[in-house]
């Protein structure tokens, strides 16, 4: 079976200059499996994204292997459940590099974990592609091996802030994050950016994701006059408790922020379905349908492709497609002749763009933030359909 256009859409390209970058890190036999490490938080409080990414990873590997692999080599996914724990992520990363001899690593999916393992992968020269949004994780001088497949937190923050100020037209803001490394840094940046743009941040706090009672924080935000609650957390349980508390307080206030607020897991955690109303989560053009109910053609192609094979009902479309794209980007580099870690990195530095299902990624030796800013939008969190969402009110 031949590889499909979607698997290897870029066509023929070269790795000119790869030979002068350095000798291959490992000698690779032609029949040796293409081993991709997958640092996955599949259990624990931050597992919702990991479960979605995992579905895309497995589907990509299965599709490639059903088509004969990559240049005759089977794709082997080396998965380790980090449980969202940076220490477990460090141990798994070291195992993948030293024992498993992986060719590249996808993940982690939590920025706190990524902050711990990114320097380790940089020292080893392992190609790393991840969806973590903390801005400092991408630095082509410090981490020339690390590439971001998702938007940065700055891009997410810009979309949420712009929606609050320009569409909802509010000025008094409350910002809540969890206590993970991601939640702390995201809240700090968000508060600073709102203040820079002239908004009044009337309340902000980092909350432990396992905290059961959200009433004290929500009461403080309401008493401070907040007109919108901006949330930065991947914990769907924490978010659902905030939505339920808003309803118990009979407070008509909007929520905006992290994409996980639109996760299907939240539905089962709500006291009432309407508690999900007026919640606007960061989304993407590729994952959004308009008032006519239609997705972009490429996105619909993926939905049709996975029909009956991948569950899109209780996860987010972008998590699945990003996992699928990440595996295929490793495979594409090898298909085009990359035989070493340095050559995979060199190939990724030539992508402008790589047309994936989640987005069109553009990289260069000096730019490893690959996602197009214009494609980051807000969506109605309770409008899920196959993991995609209705564009939030105010967008064309």
PDB file of C-alpha atoms in Angstrom, residues 30-304:
ATOM      1  CA  UNK A  30      17.326  -0.049   7.370  1.00  0.00           C
ATOM      2  CA  UNK A  31      14.953  -2.530   9.003  1.00  0.00           C
ATOM      3  CA  UNK A  32      15.319  -1.094  12.507  1.00  0.00           C
ATOM      4  CA  UNK A  33      12.012   0.220  13.896  1.00  0.00           C
ATOM      5  CA  UNK A  34      11.549   3.972  13.931  1.00  0.00           C
ATOM      6  CA  UNK A  35      11.222   4.495  17.676  1.00  0.00           C
ATOM      7  CA  UNK A  36       9.341   7.582  18.848  1.00  0.00           C
ATOM      8  CA  UNK A  37       9.230   8.340  22.554  1.00  0.00           C
ATOM      9  CA  UNK A  38       5.870   9.530  23.843  1.00  0.00           C
ATOM     10  CA  UNK A  39       5.877  11.281  27.240  1.00  0.00           C
ATOM     11  CA  UNK A  40       2.188  11.040  28.043  1.00  0.00           C
ATOM     12  CA  UNK A  41       0.270  12.151  31.125  1.00  0.00           C
ATOM     13  CA  UNK A  42      -2.395   9.465  30.702  1.00  0.00           C
ATOM     14  CA  UNK A  43      -3.518   9.420  34.339  1.00  0.00           C
ATOM     15  CA  UNK A  44      -3.691  12.033  37.073  1.00  0.00           C
ATOM     16  CA  UNK A  45      -5.390  15.443  37.330  1.00  0.00           C
ATOM     17  CA  UNK A  46      -3.853  16.756  34.085  1.00  0.00           C
ATOM     18  CA  UNK A  47      -4.563  13.704  31.942  1.00  0.00           C
ATOM     19  CA  UNK A  48      -7.338  15.010  29.670  1.00  0.00           C
ATOM     20  CA  UNK A  49      -4.971  16.343  26.977  1.00  0.00           C
ATOM     21  CA  UNK A  50      -2.731  13.268  27.185  1.00  0.00           C
ATOM     22  CA  UNK A  51      -5.626  10.921  26.488  1.00  0.00           C
ATOM     23  CA  UNK A  52      -6.603  12.916  23.402  1.00  0.00           C
ATOM     24  CA  UNK A  53      -3.048  13.209  22.104  1.00  0.00           C
ATOM     25  CA  UNK A  54      -2.601   9.466  22.642  1.00  0.00           C
ATOM     26  CA  UNK A  55      -5.471   8.658  20.328  1.00  0.00           C
ATOM     27  CA  UNK A  56      -3.868  10.672  17.556  1.00  0.00           C
ATOM     28  CA  UNK A  57      -0.458   9.093  18.192  1.00  0.00           C
ATOM     29  CA  UNK A  58      -1.829   5.557  17.999  1.00  0.00           C
ATOM     30  CA  UNK A  59      -3.876   6.282  14.897  1.00  0.00           C
ATOM     31  CA  UNK A  60      -0.870   7.807  13.143  1.00  0.00           C
ATOM     32  CA  UNK A  61       1.371   4.837  13.972  1.00  0.00           C
ATOM     33  CA  UNK A  62      -1.298   2.340  12.944  1.00  0.00           C
ATOM     34  CA  UNK A  63      -1.900   4.167   9.660  1.00  0.00           C
ATOM     35  CA  UNK A  64       1.798   4.364   8.819  1.00  0.00           C
ATOM     36  CA  UNK A  65       2.428   0.718   9.694  1.00  0.00           C
ATOM     37  CA  UNK A  66      -0.603  -0.432   7.692  1.00  0.00           C
ATOM     38  CA  UNK A  67       0.941   1.365   4.706  1.00  0.00           C
ATOM     39  CA  UNK A  68       4.238  -0.487   5.095  1.00  0.00           C
ATOM     40  CA  UNK A  69       5.935   1.719   7.655  1.00  0.00           C
ATOM     41  CA  UNK A  70       8.504   4.391   6.830  1.00  0.00           C
ATOM     42  CA  UNK A  71      10.902   3.225   4.130  1.00  0.00           C
ATOM     43  CA  UNK A  72      10.133  -0.316   5.243  1.00  0.00           C
ATOM     44  CA  UNK A  73      10.638   0.452   8.940  1.00  0.00           C
ATOM     45  CA  UNK A  74       7.900  -0.161  11.468  1.00  0.00           C
ATOM     46  CA  UNK A  75       6.902   2.835  13.587  1.00  0.00           C
ATOM     47  CA  UNK A  76       7.216   1.919  17.265  1.00  0.00           C
ATOM     48  CA  UNK A  77       5.766   4.233  19.912  1.00  0.00           C
ATOM     49  CA  UNK A  78       7.545   4.038  23.281  1.00  0.00           C
ATOM     50  CA  UNK A  79       4.915   5.359  25.708  1.00  0.00           C
ATOM     51  CA  UNK A  80       5.500   6.260  29.341  1.00  0.00           C
ATOM     52  CA  UNK A  81       2.730   7.595  31.586  1.00  0.00           C
ATOM     53  CA  UNK A  82       4.249  10.523  33.488  1.00  0.00           C
ATOM     54  CA  UNK A  83       1.021  11.220  35.422  1.00  0.00           C
ATOM     55  CA  UNK A  84       1.820  14.921  35.013  1.00  0.00           C
ATOM     56  CA  UNK A  85       4.748  14.532  37.440  1.00  0.00           C
ATOM     57  CA  UNK A  86       8.016  16.287  36.419  1.00  0.00           C
ATOM     58  CA  UNK A  87      10.113  13.713  38.299  1.00  0.00           C
ATOM     59  CA  UNK A  88       8.463  10.833  36.455  1.00  0.00           C
ATOM     60  CA  UNK A  89       8.941  12.750  33.191  1.00  0.00           C
ATOM     61  CA  UNK A  90      12.668  13.144  33.895  1.00  0.00           C
ATOM     62  CA  UNK A  91      13.064   9.433  34.632  1.00  0.00           C
ATOM     63  CA  UNK A  92      11.131   8.456  31.509  1.00  0.00           C
ATOM     64  CA  UNK A  93      13.143  10.855  29.336  1.00  0.00           C
ATOM     65  CA  UNK A  94      16.436   9.439  30.563  1.00  0.00           C
ATOM     66  CA  UNK A  95      15.201   5.898  29.922  1.00  0.00           C
ATOM     67  CA  UNK A  96      14.094   6.779  26.395  1.00  0.00           C
ATOM     68  CA  UNK A  97      17.437   8.358  25.565  1.00  0.00           C
ATOM     69  CA  UNK A  98      19.794   5.925  27.294  1.00  0.00           C
ATOM     70  CA  UNK A  99      17.982   2.575  27.152  1.00  0.00           C
ATOM     71  CA  UNK A 100      15.320   2.759  24.462  1.00  0.00           C
ATOM     72  CA  UNK A 101      17.518   4.750  22.045  1.00  0.00           C
ATOM     73  CA  UNK A 102      14.537   6.614  20.602  1.00  0.00           C
ATOM     74  CA  UNK A 103      14.974   8.641  17.423  1.00  0.00           C
ATOM     75  CA  UNK A 104      12.757  11.501  18.615  1.00  0.00           C
ATOM     76  CA  UNK A 105      10.473  12.382  21.519  1.00  0.00           C
ATOM     77  CA  UNK A 106       6.911  13.699  21.378  1.00  0.00           C
ATOM     78  CA  UNK A 107       5.828  15.467  24.558  1.00  0.00           C
ATOM     79  CA  UNK A 108       5.477  16.030  27.409  1.00  0.00           C
ATOM     80  CA  UNK A 109       2.032  17.600  27.278  1.00  0.00           C
ATOM     81  CA  UNK A 110       2.332  19.527  30.543  1.00  0.00           C
ATOM     82  CA  UNK A 111       4.551  22.587  30.691  1.00  0.00           C
ATOM     83  CA  UNK A 112       5.736  21.847  34.224  1.00  0.00           C
ATOM     84  CA  UNK A 113       7.095  18.517  33.002  1.00  0.00           C
ATOM     85  CA  UNK A 114       8.555  20.062  29.878  1.00  0.00           C
ATOM     86  CA  UNK A 115      10.437  22.665  31.893  1.00  0.00           C
ATOM     87  CA  UNK A 116      12.166  19.772  33.681  1.00  0.00           C
ATOM     88  CA  UNK A 117      13.023  17.613  30.657  1.00  0.00           C
ATOM     89  CA  UNK A 118      13.728  20.101  27.858  1.00  0.00           C
ATOM     90  CA  UNK A 119      17.339  20.758  29.005  1.00  0.00           C
ATOM     91  CA  UNK A 120      17.959  16.997  29.247  1.00  0.00           C
ATOM     92  CA  UNK A 121      16.832  16.446  25.670  1.00  0.00           C
ATOM     93  CA  UNK A 122      18.854  19.452  24.515  1.00  0.00           C
ATOM     94  CA  UNK A 123      22.051  18.036  26.006  1.00  0.00           C
ATOM     95  CA  UNK A 124      21.397  14.710  24.279  1.00  0.00           C
ATOM     96  CA  UNK A 125      20.506  16.368  20.961  1.00  0.00           C
ATOM     97  CA  UNK A 126      17.225  14.456  20.753  1.00  0.00           C
ATOM     98  CA  UNK A 127      14.623  15.892  18.347  1.00  0.00           C
ATOM     99  CA  UNK A 128      11.718  16.991  20.518  1.00  0.00           C
ATOM    100  CA  UNK A 129       8.311  18.196  19.443  1.00  0.00           C
ATOM    101  CA  UNK A 130       5.757  19.186  22.063  1.00  0.00           C
ATOM    102  CA  UNK A 131       2.478  21.084  22.553  1.00  0.00           C
ATOM    103  CA  UNK A 132       3.459  22.883  25.775  1.00  0.00           C
ATOM    104  CA  UNK A 133       2.705  26.574  25.766  1.00  0.00           C
ATOM    105  CA  UNK A 134       5.112  28.174  28.279  1.00  0.00           C
ATOM    106  CA  UNK A 135       7.010  30.711  26.198  1.00  0.00           C
ATOM    107  CA  UNK A 136      10.496  29.975  27.580  1.00  0.00           C
ATOM    108  CA  UNK A 137      10.356  26.351  26.393  1.00  0.00           C
ATOM    109  CA  UNK A 138      11.223  27.487  22.886  1.00  0.00           C
ATOM    110  CA  UNK A 139      14.661  29.040  22.533  1.00  0.00           C
ATOM    111  CA  UNK A 140      16.611  28.092  19.418  1.00  0.00           C
ATOM    112  CA  UNK A 141      19.934  28.971  21.037  1.00  0.00           C
ATOM    113  CA  UNK A 142      19.443  27.080  24.298  1.00  0.00           C
ATOM    114  CA  UNK A 143      17.244  24.297  22.890  1.00  0.00           C
ATOM    115  CA  UNK A 144      17.982  23.941  19.154  1.00  0.00           C
ATOM    116  CA  UNK A 145      16.332  20.506  19.198  1.00  0.00           C
ATOM    117  CA  UNK A 146      12.930  21.620  20.596  1.00  0.00           C
ATOM    118  CA  UNK A 147       9.967  22.505  18.364  1.00  0.00           C
ATOM    119  CA  UNK A 148       6.475  23.620  19.393  1.00  0.00           C
ATOM    120  CA  UNK A 149       3.542  22.157  17.471  1.00  0.00           C
ATOM    121  CA  UNK A 150       0.872  24.186  19.294  1.00  0.00           C
ATOM    122  CA  UNK A 151       0.590  27.919  19.897  1.00  0.00           C
ATOM    123  CA  UNK A 152       2.631  29.465  22.668  1.00  0.00           C
ATOM    124  CA  UNK A 153       0.917  30.677  25.816  1.00  0.00           C
ATOM    125  CA  UNK A 154       1.452  34.197  24.487  1.00  0.00           C
ATOM    126  CA  UNK A 155      -0.715  33.325  21.468  1.00  0.00           C
ATOM    127  CA  UNK A 156      -3.393  31.765  23.693  1.00  0.00           C
ATOM    128  CA  UNK A 157      -3.290  34.737  26.017  1.00  0.00           C
ATOM    129  CA  UNK A 158      -3.556  37.193  23.121  1.00  0.00           C
ATOM    130  CA  UNK A 159      -6.672  35.401  21.825  1.00  0.00           C
ATOM    131  CA  UNK A 160      -8.401  35.290  25.215  1.00  0.00           C
ATOM    132  CA  UNK A 161      -7.463  38.859  26.150  1.00  0.00           C
ATOM    133  CA  UNK A 162      -8.495  40.198  22.777  1.00  0.00           C
ATOM    134  CA  UNK A 163     -11.865  38.469  23.037  1.00  0.00           C
ATOM    135  CA  UNK A 164     -12.510  39.838  26.534  1.00  0.00           C
ATOM    136  CA  UNK A 165     -11.538  43.414  25.708  1.00  0.00           C
ATOM    137  CA  UNK A 166     -12.670  43.751  22.083  1.00  0.00           C
ATOM    138  CA  UNK A 167     -15.693  41.433  21.814  1.00  0.00           C
ATOM    139  CA  UNK A 168     -17.090  41.123  25.344  1.00  0.00           C
ATOM    140  CA  UNK A 169     -15.913  44.708  25.965  1.00  0.00           C
ATOM    141  CA  UNK A 170     -15.197  44.203  29.663  1.00  0.00           C
ATOM    142  CA  UNK A 171     -12.596  46.007  31.738  1.00  0.00           C
ATOM    143  CA  UNK A 172     -12.653  44.346  35.180  1.00  0.00           C
ATOM    144  CA  UNK A 173     -10.895  40.997  35.036  1.00  0.00           C
ATOM    145  CA  UNK A 174     -10.383  38.088  37.435  1.00  0.00           C
ATOM    146  CA  UNK A 175      -7.639  35.596  36.549  1.00  0.00           C
ATOM    147  CA  UNK A 176      -7.408  32.114  38.093  1.00  0.00           C
ATOM    148  CA  UNK A 177      -4.722  29.506  37.456  1.00  0.00           C
ATOM    149  CA  UNK A 178      -3.833  26.172  39.008  1.00  0.00           C
ATOM    150  CA  UNK A 179      -0.663  25.617  41.021  1.00  0.00           C
ATOM    151  CA  UNK A 180       1.283  23.710  38.350  1.00  0.00           C
ATOM    152  CA  UNK A 181       4.322  25.298  36.724  1.00  0.00           C
ATOM    153  CA  UNK A 182       2.104  26.113  33.769  1.00  0.00           C
ATOM    154  CA  UNK A 183      -0.694  27.635  35.851  1.00  0.00           C
ATOM    155  CA  UNK A 184       1.653  29.888  37.799  1.00  0.00           C
ATOM    156  CA  UNK A 185       3.526  31.253  34.768  1.00  0.00           C
ATOM    157  CA  UNK A 186       0.375  31.612  32.664  1.00  0.00           C
ATOM    158  CA  UNK A 187      -1.442  33.591  35.359  1.00  0.00           C
ATOM    159  CA  UNK A 188       1.495  35.919  35.875  1.00  0.00           C
ATOM    160  CA  UNK A 189       1.792  36.673  32.156  1.00  0.00           C
ATOM    161  CA  UNK A 190      -1.964  37.080  31.738  1.00  0.00           C
ATOM    162  CA  UNK A 191      -2.258  39.589  34.572  1.00  0.00           C
ATOM    163  CA  UNK A 192       0.655  41.627  33.228  1.00  0.00           C
ATOM    164  CA  UNK A 193      -0.765  41.687  29.696  1.00  0.00           C
ATOM    165  CA  UNK A 194      -4.256  42.741  30.792  1.00  0.00           C
ATOM    166  CA  UNK A 195      -2.765  45.575  32.848  1.00  0.00           C
ATOM    167  CA  UNK A 196      -0.578  46.622  29.924  1.00  0.00           C
ATOM    168  CA  UNK A 197      -3.678  46.907  27.746  1.00  0.00           C
ATOM    169  CA  UNK A 198      -5.491  49.093  30.251  1.00  0.00           C
ATOM    170  CA  UNK A 199      -7.721  46.524  31.959  1.00  0.00           C
ATOM    171  CA  UNK A 200      -8.278  46.401  35.716  1.00  0.00           C
ATOM    172  CA  UNK A 201      -7.307  42.997  37.141  1.00  0.00           C
ATOM    173  CA  UNK A 202      -9.503  43.044  40.236  1.00  0.00           C
ATOM    174  CA  UNK A 203      -8.652  39.528  41.453  1.00  0.00           C
ATOM    175  CA  UNK A 204      -6.079  36.820  40.706  1.00  0.00           C
ATOM    176  CA  UNK A 205      -5.061  33.591  42.436  1.00  0.00           C
ATOM    177  CA  UNK A 206      -3.499  30.174  41.862  1.00  0.00           C
ATOM    178  CA  UNK A 207      -5.693  27.341  43.144  1.00  0.00           C
ATOM    179  CA  UNK A 208      -4.716  23.734  43.834  1.00  0.00           C
ATOM    180  CA  UNK A 209      -6.496  21.672  41.160  1.00  0.00           C
ATOM    181  CA  UNK A 210      -7.728  19.241  43.829  1.00  0.00           C
ATOM    182  CA  UNK A 211      -9.412  21.980  45.877  1.00  0.00           C
ATOM    183  CA  UNK A 212     -13.045  20.967  46.277  1.00  0.00           C
ATOM    184  CA  UNK A 213     -14.669  24.278  47.285  1.00  0.00           C
ATOM    185  CA  UNK A 214     -14.348  27.106  44.767  1.00  0.00           C
ATOM    186  CA  UNK A 215     -16.770  29.396  46.615  1.00  0.00           C
ATOM    187  CA  UNK A 216     -14.146  31.500  48.438  1.00  0.00           C
ATOM    188  CA  UNK A 217     -12.285  32.449  45.250  1.00  0.00           C
ATOM    189  CA  UNK A 218     -15.425  33.036  43.234  1.00  0.00           C
ATOM    190  CA  UNK A 219     -16.900  35.154  46.026  1.00  0.00           C
ATOM    191  CA  UNK A 220     -13.762  37.303  46.188  1.00  0.00           C
ATOM    192  CA  UNK A 221     -13.838  37.759  42.412  1.00  0.00           C
ATOM    193  CA  UNK A 222     -17.509  38.785  42.465  1.00  0.00           C
ATOM    194  CA  UNK A 223     -17.030  41.141  45.404  1.00  0.00           C
ATOM    195  CA  UNK A 224     -14.144  42.755  43.528  1.00  0.00           C
ATOM    196  CA  UNK A 225     -16.485  43.504  40.615  1.00  0.00           C
ATOM    197  CA  UNK A 226     -15.084  41.023  38.056  1.00  0.00           C
ATOM    198  CA  UNK A 227     -16.894  41.062  34.706  1.00  0.00           C
ATOM    199  CA  UNK A 228     -15.155  37.967  33.337  1.00  0.00           C
ATOM    200  CA  UNK A 229     -13.219  35.051  34.866  1.00  0.00           C
ATOM    201  CA  UNK A 230     -10.134  34.053  32.868  1.00  0.00           C
ATOM    202  CA  UNK A 231      -8.956  30.494  33.630  1.00  0.00           C
ATOM    203  CA  UNK A 232      -5.538  28.975  32.946  1.00  0.00           C
ATOM    204  CA  UNK A 233      -5.543  25.290  33.925  1.00  0.00           C
ATOM    205  CA  UNK A 234      -5.672  21.884  32.235  1.00  0.00           C
ATOM    206  CA  UNK A 235      -7.667  20.428  35.151  1.00  0.00           C
ATOM    207  CA  UNK A 236     -11.199  19.772  33.922  1.00  0.00           C
ATOM    208  CA  UNK A 237     -12.345  18.891  37.437  1.00  0.00           C
ATOM    209  CA  UNK A 238     -11.255  22.264  38.761  1.00  0.00           C
ATOM    210  CA  UNK A 239     -12.923  24.042  35.857  1.00  0.00           C
ATOM    211  CA  UNK A 240     -16.219  22.166  36.274  1.00  0.00           C
ATOM    212  CA  UNK A 241     -16.289  23.060  39.971  1.00  0.00           C
ATOM    213  CA  UNK A 242     -15.818  26.721  39.054  1.00  0.00           C
ATOM    214  CA  UNK A 243     -18.716  26.535  36.571  1.00  0.00           C
ATOM    215  CA  UNK A 244     -20.953  24.819  39.139  1.00  0.00           C
ATOM    216  CA  UNK A 245     -20.060  27.395  41.765  1.00  0.00           C
ATOM    217  CA  UNK A 246     -20.988  30.241  39.413  1.00  0.00           C
ATOM    218  CA  UNK A 247     -24.445  28.695  39.030  1.00  0.00           C
ATOM    219  CA  UNK A 248     -24.841  28.161  42.779  1.00  0.00           C
ATOM    220  CA  UNK A 249     -24.011  31.831  43.286  1.00  0.00           C
ATOM    221  CA  UNK A 250     -26.525  32.824  40.592  1.00  0.00           C
ATOM    222  CA  UNK A 251     -23.784  34.964  39.063  1.00  0.00           C
ATOM    223  CA  UNK A 252     -24.126  35.849  35.380  1.00  0.00           C
ATOM    224  CA  UNK A 253     -20.436  36.173  34.503  1.00  0.00           C
ATOM    225  CA  UNK A 254     -18.500  34.894  31.479  1.00  0.00           C
ATOM    226  CA  UNK A 255     -15.560  32.501  31.605  1.00  0.00           C
ATOM    227  CA  UNK A 256     -12.746  32.637  29.040  1.00  0.00           C
ATOM    228  CA  UNK A 257      -9.385  30.943  28.727  1.00  0.00           C
ATOM    229  CA  UNK A 258      -7.737  27.533  28.479  1.00  0.00           C
ATOM    230  CA  UNK A 259      -8.831  25.041  25.767  1.00  0.00           C
ATOM    231  CA  UNK A 260      -9.466  22.326  28.361  1.00  0.00           C
ATOM    232  CA  UNK A 261     -12.610  24.222  29.433  1.00  0.00           C
ATOM    233  CA  UNK A 262     -14.181  22.717  26.327  1.00  0.00           C
ATOM    234  CA  UNK A 263     -13.175  19.115  27.091  1.00  0.00           C
ATOM    235  CA  UNK A 264     -15.958  16.528  26.917  1.00  0.00           C
ATOM    236  CA  UNK A 265     -14.992  15.325  30.403  1.00  0.00           C
ATOM    237  CA  UNK A 266     -16.578  18.453  31.855  1.00  0.00           C
ATOM    238  CA  UNK A 267     -20.074  17.438  30.740  1.00  0.00           C
ATOM    239  CA  UNK A 268     -20.198  14.598  33.253  1.00  0.00           C
ATOM    240  CA  UNK A 269     -18.922  16.837  36.057  1.00  0.00           C
ATOM    241  CA  UNK A 270     -21.573  19.531  35.753  1.00  0.00           C
ATOM    242  CA  UNK A 271     -24.507  19.764  38.151  1.00  0.00           C
ATOM    243  CA  UNK A 272     -26.624  21.071  35.239  1.00  0.00           C
ATOM    244  CA  UNK A 273     -25.865  21.280  31.492  1.00  0.00           C
ATOM    245  CA  UNK A 274     -26.568  25.027  31.469  1.00  0.00           C
ATOM    246  CA  UNK A 275     -23.671  25.572  33.866  1.00  0.00           C
ATOM    247  CA  UNK A 276     -21.492  25.352  30.763  1.00  0.00           C
ATOM    248  CA  UNK A 277     -23.137  28.348  29.093  1.00  0.00           C
ATOM    249  CA  UNK A 278     -21.104  31.527  28.543  1.00  0.00           C
ATOM    250  CA  UNK A 279     -17.797  29.650  28.675  1.00  0.00           C
ATOM    251  CA  UNK A 280     -15.394  30.577  25.862  1.00  0.00           C
ATOM    252  CA  UNK A 281     -12.294  28.464  25.402  1.00  0.00           C
ATOM    253  CA  UNK A 282      -9.247  29.067  23.241  1.00  0.00           C
ATOM    254  CA  UNK A 283      -9.764  27.280  19.957  1.00  0.00           C
ATOM    255  CA  UNK A 284      -8.463  27.122  16.417  1.00  0.00           C
ATOM    256  CA  UNK A 285      -9.751  27.778  12.946  1.00  0.00           C
ATOM    257  CA  UNK A 286      -8.965  24.190  11.966  1.00  0.00           C
ATOM    258  CA  UNK A 287     -11.139  22.943  14.835  1.00  0.00           C
ATOM    259  CA  UNK A 288     -14.062  25.346  14.487  1.00  0.00           C
ATOM    260  CA  UNK A 289     -17.282  25.251  12.534  1.00  0.00           C
ATOM    261  CA  UNK A 290     -19.292  28.282  11.523  1.00  0.00           C
ATOM    262  CA  UNK A 291     -22.968  29.112  11.815  1.00  0.00           C
ATOM    263  CA  UNK A 292     -23.530  26.918   8.751  1.00  0.00           C
ATOM    264  CA  UNK A 293     -22.193  23.932  10.708  1.00  0.00           C
ATOM    265  CA  UNK A 294     -19.328  23.331   8.294  1.00  0.00           C
ATOM    266  CA  UNK A 295     -15.691  22.647   9.184  1.00  0.00           C
ATOM    267  CA  UNK A 296     -12.751  23.693   7.010  1.00  0.00           C
ATOM    268  CA  UNK A 297     -12.307  21.060   4.244  1.00  0.00           C
ATOM    269  CA  UNK A 298      -9.053  19.650   5.631  1.00  0.00           C
ATOM    270  CA  UNK A 299     -10.578  19.202   9.079  1.00  0.00           C
ATOM    271  CA  UNK A 300     -13.593  17.430   7.649  1.00  0.00           C
ATOM    272  CA  UNK A 301     -11.190  15.146   5.812  1.00  0.00           C
ATOM    273  CA  UNK A 302      -9.682  14.069   9.130  1.00  0.00           C
ATOM    274  CA  UNK A 303     -13.098  13.511  10.728  1.00  0.00           C
ATOM    275  CA  UNK A 304     -14.028  11.263   7.813  1.00  0.00           C
TER     276      UNK A 304
END
